[in-house]
Amino acid sequence: MMLFNKNIAFFFLIFAFSVAYFATAFNLGSPISNNRVEPSFFPLLLGFFAVLFSSILLFKEISSSKNKDLDTSNEESQTTKGEKRKTNYAPLLIMLSIFLYILAFSFIGYFTSSFLFVLSIIVIFSSLEKIIQKSIISIVIVLVGYLVFDQLFGVRLPTVWG
Amino acid sequence: MLSDPLILAYVISGFIIGTIFAAIPGLTATLALALLLPLTYSLDVTTALMACASIYMAGMCGGSITATTINIPGAPSSMMTALDGYPMQQKGKGALALGHAAVGSMVGGALGALLLIAVAPFVAEASLLVKTTGKFSLLAFAIVVIIIAQRGKMLKAAMAACIGLMLATVGLDAMEPVTRFTFGLSDLTAGIDLMPVIIGTFAISEILIQTNSSANARKAVEAFSKVTIRRRDFIPPLSSIRKIGVVCYVKSSLIGYFVGTLPGAGGSMGSFLAYAETVRTSSDPESFGKGNPKGIAASESANNAVCGGALVPMLTFGIPGDPITAIMLGVLVINGIQPGPQLMSGQAELIAPMLASLLFSAIVLIPLTLFLLGPYFIKIVSIRKDILYGIIALLAVVGSYVATYSGFQMIMALMMGVLAYYLRKNDFPIITLLLGFILGPNLEEFLRRSLALSNGNPLTFFTNLDSLFFIILTLVFVYFLAIKQPLKSPVKQTK
């Protein structure tokens, strides 16, 4: 169970990324040939240090996870379940909002996609209360954004008609 | 150039935006600059650099507003200001504390800018003496110093620097026609663009981080916003400034300036050291931490002088000292300008207006902004968080589209934002990631060139004097910053 602690998972990902980078650098070929430094030399050097640092960090994180588990259990008792759930999911909801916005940006144009995106961010940071007021604020932000990007700085923003 | 109304408008707007961002807890001038970076595409590079300089200066002094009024520093560089600013506020002298902060910022900012103007050309001349091996050792020195400056989390800083360096190796090799780590994606052939890295690292990750922040700052701001402040309350009496003394202002500014020249040290380190020195040399050290204006003056003089210092290595060697100078370096790189001695001598018309803007911001905009907008600042910073992040999110994502009009760059910004978010959440300093990413290509190029010139002999780094100098300097810094006992808090000393 300890190995699936969230923090350890992140350190494990960093370690896996470092190993993958190191392995890919190996496939770039020999680091030195005829006394000449090849394109794989620097990535191999970096990969070595990355694997070294990430493995030390992973080891340290696993070693200290027991104490962290105790601390977390104390903290949990102080926060309500609802607040914690919102805090946990808010970053993921924002990541999803940004991803969907990027997908919709070119297809449905700046105005509609930006309105929905800004409204979603406002709702994630607050709540669904006063949704009409928040919608109006979102429209104003999108219009100001259009004026700044398109009119003031000459950026071509996508529209539904291309 | 400052006589041009449009350019002046950009400089003033930059200063006000920088002040507001620095004043709002959770936001920083770095974030302001990251969000405004895409807009610099449509500005000429001189105007963009002038606006950046004013944001930089504003960012250093703006943090003192909430540090003093609600004891929550708007920027890390204002942490030491809060130690004496907030006790003054509790005694009903909050506006006066802000006045002292403004005077300190003005003196420090002006001295830092003047020293930059005086010293940078000589450093640029000296940089001509540094050859290929020396350049590699210098870049390695910068990366090592920024890692060891992250006290208590050096290993994480080193890992973050490695990630930055690894990301910089993506794309076409600089010396041979070979692509690396592109995995068949043609969008990656030219490498990862600086713009999505900056926007992702500083803007998107900040939005994600802020979802976990507490509402304490906003509650404190709301409580304080009911207090009425008159403009004249901000002006410190001359006798009080005399009591602080020219020596305190000048010494703190010099400390800030020299700290600024070191990569990674930044405004917080500058103000910490200046504050510690002021406490150490004071005849009344017990009064610090209880509302002594001298503490505010020392802290603010130092952190604003850092602006001038940090621009020295950025302009002369292309080594940014902190995130803001890294973004300013980005403005230069985006416009195809290479920092270095040639920039100082051959393109002085680009740099001189930026230095003038830095000086103008320190001498004119700091006191003027406080006097004119001071009474309203606390109301401005109490803006609703949901609306604020709605605006920031729109600027960040659309901003990442501006550079290449490509959805791929937007995805890259999101990916960098997610990476930076999890790194920050796990206490990794992202400045080392950014510095690694920026310095990576040159570091690799100079390493390979040096080894090629010496037929693959690594001893070349020890036999060339310029390189040996930077290796010894690195060892000295490692000894004093990493091995020797770390500095103790001056606040604990006073208590």
XYZ file of C-alpha atoms in Angstrom:
657
model
C 0.000 0.000 0.000
C 2.814 2.369 0.939
C 4.239 2.180 -2.572
C 1.000 3.616 -3.985
C 1.156 6.731 -1.825
C 0.460 9.764 -4.081
C 3.775 11.468 -3.359
C 5.747 8.306 -3.977
C 3.868 7.836 -7.256
C 5.113 11.221 -8.451
C 8.708 10.449 -7.463
C 8.376 7.082 -9.149
C 7.154 8.819 -12.336
C 10.170 11.141 -12.250
C 12.416 8.105 -11.845
C 10.658 6.269 -14.709
C 10.951 9.373 -16.912
C 14.683 9.592 -16.154
C 15.213 5.907 -16.942
C 13.219 6.230 -20.197
C 15.277 9.287 -21.169
C 18.526 7.473 -20.393
C 17.433 4.429 -22.409
C 16.402 6.613 -25.375
C 19.757 8.419 -25.191
C 21.474 5.023 -25.457
C 19.638 4.404 -28.726
C 21.077 7.623 -30.185
C 24.368 5.827 -30.732
C 27.871 5.899 -29.357
C 28.724 9.004 -27.271
C 32.290 9.264 -28.614
C 33.735 8.164 -31.926
C 37.187 9.018 -33.295
C 37.826 11.384 -30.369
C 34.698 13.289 -31.385
C 31.773 13.940 -29.076
C 28.549 12.711 -30.711
C 24.943 13.993 -30.229
C 24.233 11.241 -27.694
C 27.027 12.322 -25.320
C 25.218 15.115 -23.487
C 21.863 13.287 -23.192
C 23.688 10.236 -21.790
C 25.460 12.408 -19.228
C 22.180 14.074 -18.299
C 20.333 10.762 -18.197
C 22.927 9.354 -15.816
C 22.581 12.280 -13.399
C 18.778 12.259 -13.708
C 18.585 8.542 -12.860
C 20.989 9.085 -9.952
C 19.093 12.065 -8.481
C 15.647 10.587 -9.061
C 16.567 7.244 -7.489
C 17.947 9.003 -4.377
C 14.793 11.126 -4.175
C 12.572 8.060 -4.587
C 14.489 6.193 -1.897
C 14.264 9.161 0.492
C 10.538 9.537 -0.187
C 9.854 5.876 0.501
C 11.882 6.075 3.713
C 9.981 9.092 5.002
C 6.526 7.951 3.855
C 5.682 6.374 7.200
C 5.950 9.702 9.035
C 4.060 11.450 6.271
C 1.213 8.937 6.550
C 0.897 9.779 10.247
C 0.852 13.523 9.525
C -1.762 13.084 6.815
C -4.064 11.190 9.119
C -3.862 14.070 11.631
C -4.582 16.639 8.935
C -7.516 14.654 7.617
C -9.244 14.830 10.932
C -9.099 18.641 10.781
C -10.654 19.163 7.374
C -14.139 18.294 6.285
C -14.591 15.656 3.618
C -16.432 18.000 1.237
C -13.715 20.680 1.271
C -10.991 18.084 0.774
C -12.791 16.499 -2.171
C -13.193 19.918 -3.846
C -9.503 20.764 -3.282
C -8.441 17.387 -4.640
C -10.489 17.572 -7.816
C -10.190 21.290 -8.623
C -6.724 21.057 -10.267
C -7.865 18.052 -12.317
C -11.012 19.917 -13.399
C -8.895 22.898 -14.448
C -6.531 20.651 -16.425
C -9.570 19.105 -18.147
C -11.076 22.557 -18.835
C -7.846 23.772 -20.428
C -7.547 20.604 -22.508
C -11.139 20.851 -23.785
C -10.645 24.567 -24.439
C -7.577 23.880 -26.568
C -9.541 21.260 -28.559
C -12.538 23.558 -29.015
C -10.521 26.733 -29.681
C -9.909 26.108 -33.388
C -13.186 24.310 -34.064
C -15.818 26.560 -32.520
C -13.795 29.762 -32.502
C -12.507 32.124 -29.835
C -15.784 33.571 -28.551
C -17.848 30.488 -27.705
C -14.927 28.363 -26.517
C -13.454 31.186 -24.412
C -16.818 32.014 -22.834
C -17.320 28.400 -21.768
C -13.706 28.153 -20.591
C -13.713 31.331 -18.494
C -17.093 30.416 -17.002
C -15.807 26.959 -16.095
C -12.705 28.413 -14.385
C -14.846 30.915 -12.448
C -17.217 28.126 -11.337
C -14.316 25.852 -10.307
C -12.829 28.655 -8.192
C -16.216 29.498 -6.629
C -19.492 27.570 -7.081
C -22.538 27.299 -9.345
C -24.324 30.031 -7.365
C -25.206 33.289 -9.195
C -24.481 31.611 -12.522
C -26.134 34.414 -14.550
C -23.903 37.034 -12.941
C -20.864 34.824 -13.564
C -21.914 34.303 -17.197
C -22.136 38.057 -17.731
C -18.685 38.500 -16.144
C -17.341 35.759 -18.434
C -18.754 37.512 -21.511
C -17.122 40.787 -20.436
C -13.742 39.040 -19.858
C -13.910 37.349 -23.280
C -14.771 40.647 -24.989
C -11.936 42.472 -23.206
C -9.620 39.591 -24.161
C -10.711 40.000 -27.794
C -10.026 43.747 -27.665
C -6.581 43.203 -26.139
C -5.443 40.355 -28.393
C -7.189 41.098 -31.681
C -7.690 44.843 -31.752
C -4.772 46.155 -29.663
C -2.044 43.618 -30.457
C -3.233 42.386 -33.871
C -3.430 38.675 -32.995
C -5.611 36.665 -35.408
C -8.033 34.711 -33.219
C -9.930 31.770 -34.737
C -13.623 32.148 -35.567
C -16.226 29.515 -36.477
C -15.814 30.467 -40.125
C -11.995 30.189 -40.048
C 12.095 57.275 -25.853
C 10.247 57.927 -22.610
C 9.034 61.190 -24.136
C 6.997 59.141 -26.628
C 3.474 59.038 -25.072
C 2.763 55.506 -26.343
C 5.996 54.058 -24.953
C 5.471 55.952 -21.701
C 1.967 54.460 -21.535
C 3.408 50.948 -21.910
C 5.997 51.613 -19.187
C 3.399 53.053 -16.782
C 0.893 50.266 -17.566
C 3.638 47.701 -16.998
C 4.477 49.271 -13.655
C 0.853 49.341 -12.481
C 0.230 45.742 -13.631
C 3.460 44.629 -11.938
C 2.506 46.390 -8.699
C -0.985 44.869 -8.650
C 0.316 41.360 -9.378
C 3.057 41.681 -6.752
C 0.602 43.025 -4.201
C -1.944 40.214 -4.546
C -0.808 37.272 -2.401
C -0.305 34.260 -4.635
C 0.352 36.306 -7.761
C 3.792 37.571 -8.693
C 5.345 39.975 -11.149
C 6.839 36.872 -12.801
C 3.313 35.680 -13.555
C 2.432 39.138 -14.935
C 5.458 39.030 -17.205
C 4.736 35.444 -18.311
C 1.178 36.441 -19.245
C 2.298 39.557 -21.079
C 5.175 37.829 -22.884
C 3.042 36.765 -25.903
C 1.896 40.348 -26.350
C 5.494 41.486 -26.753
C 5.404 39.805 -30.185
C 3.501 42.731 -31.571
C 5.649 45.338 -29.803
C 9.099 46.351 -30.938
C 11.761 44.768 -28.758
C 12.885 48.058 -27.147
C 9.368 48.915 -25.973
C 8.865 45.348 -24.764
C 12.098 45.463 -22.740
C 11.176 48.851 -21.275
C 7.795 47.509 -20.151
C 9.518 44.392 -18.728
C 11.940 46.584 -16.745
C 9.093 48.563 -15.198
C 7.210 45.338 -14.301
C 10.409 44.019 -12.697
C 10.880 47.103 -10.553
C 7.178 47.178 -9.634
C 7.277 43.498 -8.729
C 9.997 44.065 -6.166
C 8.270 46.929 -4.347
C 4.619 45.860 -4.814
C 4.995 42.937 -2.457
C 5.457 45.334 0.457
C 1.789 46.432 0.258
C 0.243 43.253 1.649
C 3.389 42.430 3.643
C 2.767 45.594 5.639
C -1.020 45.755 5.702
C -2.027 42.130 6.290
C 1.306 40.455 7.142
C 1.164 38.313 3.974
C 4.051 39.247 1.636
C 2.750 39.680 -1.891
C 6.169 38.576 -3.148
C 8.867 36.460 -1.444
C 11.260 39.424 -1.618
C 9.048 41.325 0.846
C 9.171 38.720 3.604
C 11.632 40.771 5.646
C 9.533 43.921 5.099
C 6.610 42.238 6.866
C 8.724 41.783 10.012
C 8.672 45.494 10.774
C 5.951 46.691 8.407
C 3.143 44.731 10.006
C 4.004 45.735 13.607
C 3.913 49.365 12.382
C 0.511 48.696 10.823
C -0.700 47.279 14.153
C 0.388 50.532 15.788
C -1.747 52.438 13.259
C 1.236 53.459 11.114
C 0.624 51.168 8.139
C 0.609 53.983 5.585
C 3.838 55.366 7.014
C 5.421 51.912 6.779
C 4.422 51.801 3.096
C 5.979 55.254 2.691
C 9.246 53.988 4.163
C 9.056 50.942 1.888
C 8.614 53.249 -1.107
C 11.596 55.428 -0.125
C 13.747 52.329 0.366
C 12.590 50.875 -2.957
C 13.237 54.169 -4.702
C 16.805 54.481 -3.360
C 17.631 50.797 -3.893
C 16.089 50.685 -7.356
C 17.860 53.847 -8.474
C 21.255 52.804 -7.066
C 20.900 49.330 -8.595
C 20.035 50.799 -11.994
C 22.913 53.314 -11.827
C 25.388 50.590 -10.844
C 24.098 48.448 -13.692
C 24.655 51.284 -16.158
C 28.149 51.869 -14.754
C 29.296 48.259 -14.371
C 27.652 46.339 -17.237
C 29.894 47.716 -20.039
C 33.035 46.666 -18.094
C 31.638 43.209 -17.379
C 30.750 42.936 -21.062
C 34.346 43.840 -21.971
C 35.677 41.300 -19.471
C 33.353 38.644 -20.881
C 35.291 38.838 -24.155
C 38.190 37.190 -22.294
C 36.076 34.106 -21.626
C 36.614 31.500 -24.344
C 34.694 28.317 -25.137
C 35.906 26.202 -22.194
C 35.429 29.151 -19.843
C 31.898 29.674 -21.162
C 31.025 26.072 -20.366
C 32.438 26.400 -16.840
C 30.590 29.695 -16.367
C 27.261 28.152 -17.388
C 27.940 25.150 -15.154
C 28.775 27.608 -12.344
C 25.432 29.391 -12.869
C 23.499 26.119 -12.710
C 25.393 24.862 -9.636
C 24.928 28.187 -7.807
C 21.196 28.309 -8.523
C 20.884 24.727 -7.247
C 22.786 25.333 -4.008
C 20.883 28.587 -3.474
C 17.762 26.431 -2.943
C 18.580 25.690 0.677
C 17.091 22.524 2.104
C 16.015 21.150 -1.249
C 19.215 20.993 -3.271
C 18.618 17.480 -4.552
C 15.167 18.425 -5.804
C 16.633 21.576 -7.361
C 19.255 19.449 -9.124
C 16.561 17.087 -10.394
C 14.464 20.008 -11.650
C 17.541 21.423 -13.417
C 18.096 18.001 -15.020
C 14.482 17.981 -16.266
C 14.983 21.453 -17.756
C 18.221 20.364 -19.415
C 16.573 17.193 -20.719
C 13.699 19.165 -22.238
C 16.259 21.424 -23.922
C 17.783 18.439 -25.739
C 14.537 17.756 -27.623
C 14.709 18.558 -31.330
C 17.400 19.028 -33.929
C 20.976 18.759 -32.637
C 22.780 22.115 -32.720
C 25.962 20.744 -34.315
C 24.847 17.796 -36.461
C 21.729 17.103 -38.541
C 20.303 14.605 -36.075
C 16.933 14.817 -34.310
C 16.704 13.715 -30.703
C 13.696 12.737 -28.557
C 11.148 13.886 -31.147
C 9.465 10.444 -31.410
C 8.448 11.185 -34.996
C 6.557 14.370 -34.129
C 7.439 17.033 -36.696
C 6.268 19.771 -34.294
C 9.150 18.833 -31.999
C 11.867 19.013 -34.675
C 12.649 22.639 -33.870
C 12.653 21.812 -30.159
C 10.325 22.912 -27.397
C 9.515 26.594 -27.713
C 10.395 28.887 -24.795
C 6.954 30.528 -24.759
C 4.877 27.460 -23.709
C 7.549 26.577 -21.162
C 7.311 30.010 -19.533
C 3.515 30.190 -19.712
C 3.076 26.627 -18.479
C 5.658 26.915 -15.719
C 4.585 30.260 -14.314
C 0.971 30.859 -15.361
C -0.837 27.522 -15.746
C 0.902 25.911 -12.769
C 0.011 28.978 -10.680
C -3.690 28.615 -11.520
C -3.531 24.952 -10.513
C -1.631 25.755 -7.291
C -4.110 28.450 -6.336
C -6.985 25.956 -6.197
C -5.381 24.705 -2.973
C -4.698 28.118 -1.426
C -6.576 29.242 1.654
C -9.016 32.123 1.841
C -7.114 33.743 4.738
C -5.466 36.395 2.572
C -8.750 37.515 1.081
C -10.424 37.701 4.496
C -7.539 39.784 5.833
C -7.670 42.084 2.803
C -11.439 42.512 3.178
C -10.999 43.446 6.837
C -8.288 45.970 6.016
C -10.144 47.495 3.047
C -12.530 49.215 5.497
C -9.654 51.352 6.832
C -9.470 54.811 5.255
C -5.980 56.008 4.282
C -5.127 59.565 3.342
C -2.411 60.335 0.816
C -0.365 62.453 3.220
C -0.104 59.470 5.611
C 2.280 57.837 3.128
C 4.924 60.574 3.278
C 7.558 59.744 5.907
C 8.937 62.746 7.828
C 12.438 63.824 6.853
C 13.644 63.316 10.424
C 12.614 59.658 10.240
C 14.508 59.173 6.957
C 17.563 60.896 8.508
C 17.298 58.556 11.483
C 17.468 55.550 9.158
C 20.556 57.113 7.615
C 22.206 57.195 4.212
C 24.561 54.378 5.260
C 21.671 51.960 5.794
C 20.130 52.732 2.394
C 23.430 52.583 0.502
C 24.790 49.496 2.273
C 21.513 47.582 1.804
C 21.369 48.602 -1.860
C 24.931 47.395 -2.424
C 24.174 44.075 -0.723
C 21.044 43.710 -2.878
C 22.948 44.603 -6.035
C 25.738 42.073 -5.478
C 23.308 39.353 -4.423
C 21.361 40.100 -7.605
C 24.380 39.303 -9.751
C 24.376 35.723 -8.400
C 22.118 33.279 -10.227
C 19.193 32.103 -8.149
C 19.795 34.289 -5.111
C 17.046 36.799 -5.942
C 15.240 39.502 -4.009
C 14.405 37.394 -0.971
C 18.065 36.512 -0.359
C 19.086 40.162 -0.932
C 16.573 41.557 1.540
C 17.390 38.795 4.064
C 21.111 39.581 4.026
C 20.593 43.350 4.115
C 18.154 43.021 7.008
C 20.554 40.733 8.885
C 23.404 43.192 8.342
C 21.272 46.126 9.530
C 20.293 44.241 12.684
C 23.913 43.210 13.266
C 25.273 46.758 13.046
C 22.403 48.440 14.853
C 22.861 49.958 18.313
C 19.312 48.875 19.117
C 18.862 45.371 17.646
C 15.983 44.580 20.023
C 13.727 47.078 18.237
C 13.778 45.077 14.991
C 10.755 42.923 14.385
C 8.662 45.336 16.474
C 8.114 48.094 13.904
C 11.513 49.661 13.237
C 11.403 51.617 9.921
C 15.106 50.852 9.446
C 14.214 47.181 8.886
C 11.747 48.153 6.165
C 14.264 50.497 4.538
C 17.006 47.834 4.542
C 14.758 45.111 3.134
C 13.197 47.253 0.396
C 16.442 48.989 -0.646
C 18.072 45.602 -1.081
C 15.297 43.837 -2.990
C 14.913 46.686 -5.466
C 18.673 46.949 -5.984
C 18.564 43.272 -6.963
C 16.870 44.346 -10.239
C 20.012 46.128 -11.422
C 22.315 43.356 -10.230
C 20.362 40.511 -11.821
C 20.466 42.220 -15.212
C 24.294 42.254 -15.264
C 24.823 38.503 -15.951
C 21.700 38.399 -18.132
C 22.857 41.162 -20.457
C 26.549 40.332 -20.491
C 26.604 36.514 -20.430
C 22.987 35.557 -21.167
C 22.656 34.039 -17.682
C 19.410 35.030 -15.965
C 19.597 35.565 -12.206
C 15.931 34.960 -11.441
C 12.637 34.037 -13.170
C 11.934 37.627 -14.292
C 15.311 38.077 -15.947
C 14.809 34.618 -17.490
C 11.605 35.861 -19.119
C 13.344 39.088 -20.176
C 16.017 36.914 -21.746
C 13.124 35.157 -23.490
C 12.027 38.495 -24.977
C 15.532 38.932 -26.407
C 15.756 35.356 -27.709
C 12.269 35.480 -29.268
C 13.373 38.578 -31.178
C 16.554 36.870 -32.335
C 18.869 38.929 -30.126
C 21.791 37.153 -28.472
C 22.871 38.588 -25.102
C 26.580 39.157 -24.611
C 29.288 41.754 -25.099
C 28.116 42.479 -28.641
C 24.696 43.405 -27.304
C 26.182 45.974 -24.905
C 28.478 47.572 -27.471
C 26.776 47.013 -30.835
C 23.110 47.294 -29.854
C 23.227 49.864 -27.081
C 20.139 51.523 -28.578
C 18.156 48.436 -27.497
C 19.506 48.240 -23.981
C 19.877 51.904 -23.015
C 16.095 52.609 -23.065
C 15.525 49.546 -20.884
C 18.027 50.846 -18.334
C 16.381 54.287 -18.532
C 13.007 52.634 -17.878
C 14.447 50.853 -14.825
C 15.753 54.155 -13.458
C 12.537 56.012 -14.329
C 10.458 53.327 -12.587
C 12.571 53.605 -9.448
C 12.770 57.373 -9.199
C 9.404 58.483 -10.588
C 6.921 55.605 -10.712
C 7.473 54.079 -7.244
C 6.700 57.251 -5.262
C 4.096 58.495 -7.753
C 2.169 55.220 -7.839
C 2.111 54.974 -4.057
C 0.994 58.591 -3.669
C -1.706 58.479 -6.347
C -2.956 54.905 -6.089
C -1.851 53.965 -2.540
C -5.237 54.564 -0.888
C -6.914 52.284 -3.449
C -4.326 49.490 -3.637
C -5.835 47.418 -0.888
C -9.223 47.636 -2.628
C -7.655 46.600 -5.947
C -5.967 43.581 -4.399
C -9.265 42.414 -2.884
C -10.538 41.491 -6.368
C -12.527 38.237 -6.416
C -10.267 35.228 -6.861
C -12.604 33.394 -9.274
C -12.733 36.355 -11.673
C -8.994 36.940 -11.350
C -8.129 33.362 -12.280
C -10.708 33.375 -15.084
C -8.807 36.300 -16.623
C -5.378 34.746 -15.973
C -6.433 31.394 -17.454
C -7.709 33.063 -20.637
C -4.560 35.166 -21.029
C -2.312 32.162 -20.400
C -3.929 29.720 -22.821
C -4.595 32.215 -25.614
C -1.117 33.656 -25.000
C 0.491 30.289 -25.735
C -1.381 30.276 -29.079
C -0.059 33.686 -30.125
C 3.561 32.668 -30.818
C 2.921 30.198 -33.625
C -0.882 30.167 -34.034
C -0.659 26.478 -33.258
C -2.707 24.211 -31.030
C 0.425 22.146 -30.430
C 2.052 25.001 -28.486
C -1.122 25.298 -26.389
C -0.905 21.585 -25.569
C 2.797 22.022 -24.736
C 1.931 24.903 -22.378
C -0.669 22.697 -20.666
C 1.790 19.820 -20.343
C 4.462 22.124 -18.925
C 1.883 23.598 -16.556
C 0.881 20.152 -15.270
C 4.539 19.140 -14.878
C 5.394 22.373 -13.049
C 2.296 22.019 -10.849
C 3.275 18.572 -9.610
C 6.901 19.647 -9.211
C 5.875 22.657 -7.135
C 3.422 20.576 -5.120
C 6.298 18.261 -4.245
C 8.549 21.189 -3.323
C 10.778 21.187 -6.425
C 12.014 24.726 -7.278
C 10.913 25.407 -10.849
C 13.395 28.238 -11.378
C 16.139 25.625 -11.735
C 14.020 23.847 -14.366
C 13.643 27.071 -16.333
C 17.325 27.955 -16.012
C 18.286 24.441 -17.132
C 15.987 24.763 -20.123
C 17.347 28.181 -21.092
C 21.030 27.441 -20.534
C 20.907 23.815 -21.761
C 21.580 24.363 -25.482
C 24.599 26.621 -24.845
C 25.913 24.367 -22.096
C 25.893 21.385 -24.456
C 27.337 23.331 -27.356
C 30.264 24.734 -25.330
C 30.938 21.333 -23.759
C 31.109 19.633 -27.146
C 33.122 22.417 -28.744
C 35.612 22.397 -25.853
C 36.058 18.636 -26.090
C 36.314 18.806 -29.877
C 39.040 21.464 -29.637
C 41.012 19.354 -27.155
C 40.543 16.036 -28.984
C 38.222 14.799 -26.280
C 40.566 15.608 -23.381
C 38.458 16.682 -20.339
C 41.562 18.189 -18.665
C 41.105 21.155 -20.986
C 38.665 22.605 -18.429
C 41.477 22.724 -15.846
C 44.293 23.884 -18.091
C 42.493 26.940 -19.478
C 42.694 29.794 -16.997
C 39.232 31.240 -17.652
C 37.648 27.840 -17.125
C 39.769 27.120 -14.037
C 38.689 30.464 -12.556
C 35.002 29.515 -12.787
C 35.662 25.994 -11.469
C 37.407 27.466 -8.399
C 34.563 29.999 -8.024
C 32.048 27.140 -8.128
C 33.953 25.276 -5.411
C 34.107 28.427 -3.259
C 30.339 28.895 -3.580
C 29.681 25.227 -2.849
C 31.818 25.507 0.285
C 30.200 28.676 1.608
C 26.606 28.005 0.593
C 26.282 24.245 0.796
C 28.922 22.882 3.159
C 29.405 25.649 5.731
C 26.672 26.239 8.350
C 23.669 28.046 6.772
C 22.777 31.589 7.860
C 20.546 31.964 10.888
C 17.415 34.073 10.802
C 18.021 37.670 11.943
C 14.555 37.672 13.513
C 15.492 34.841 15.844
C 18.649 36.753 16.726
C 16.675 39.859 17.678
C 14.197 37.851 19.722
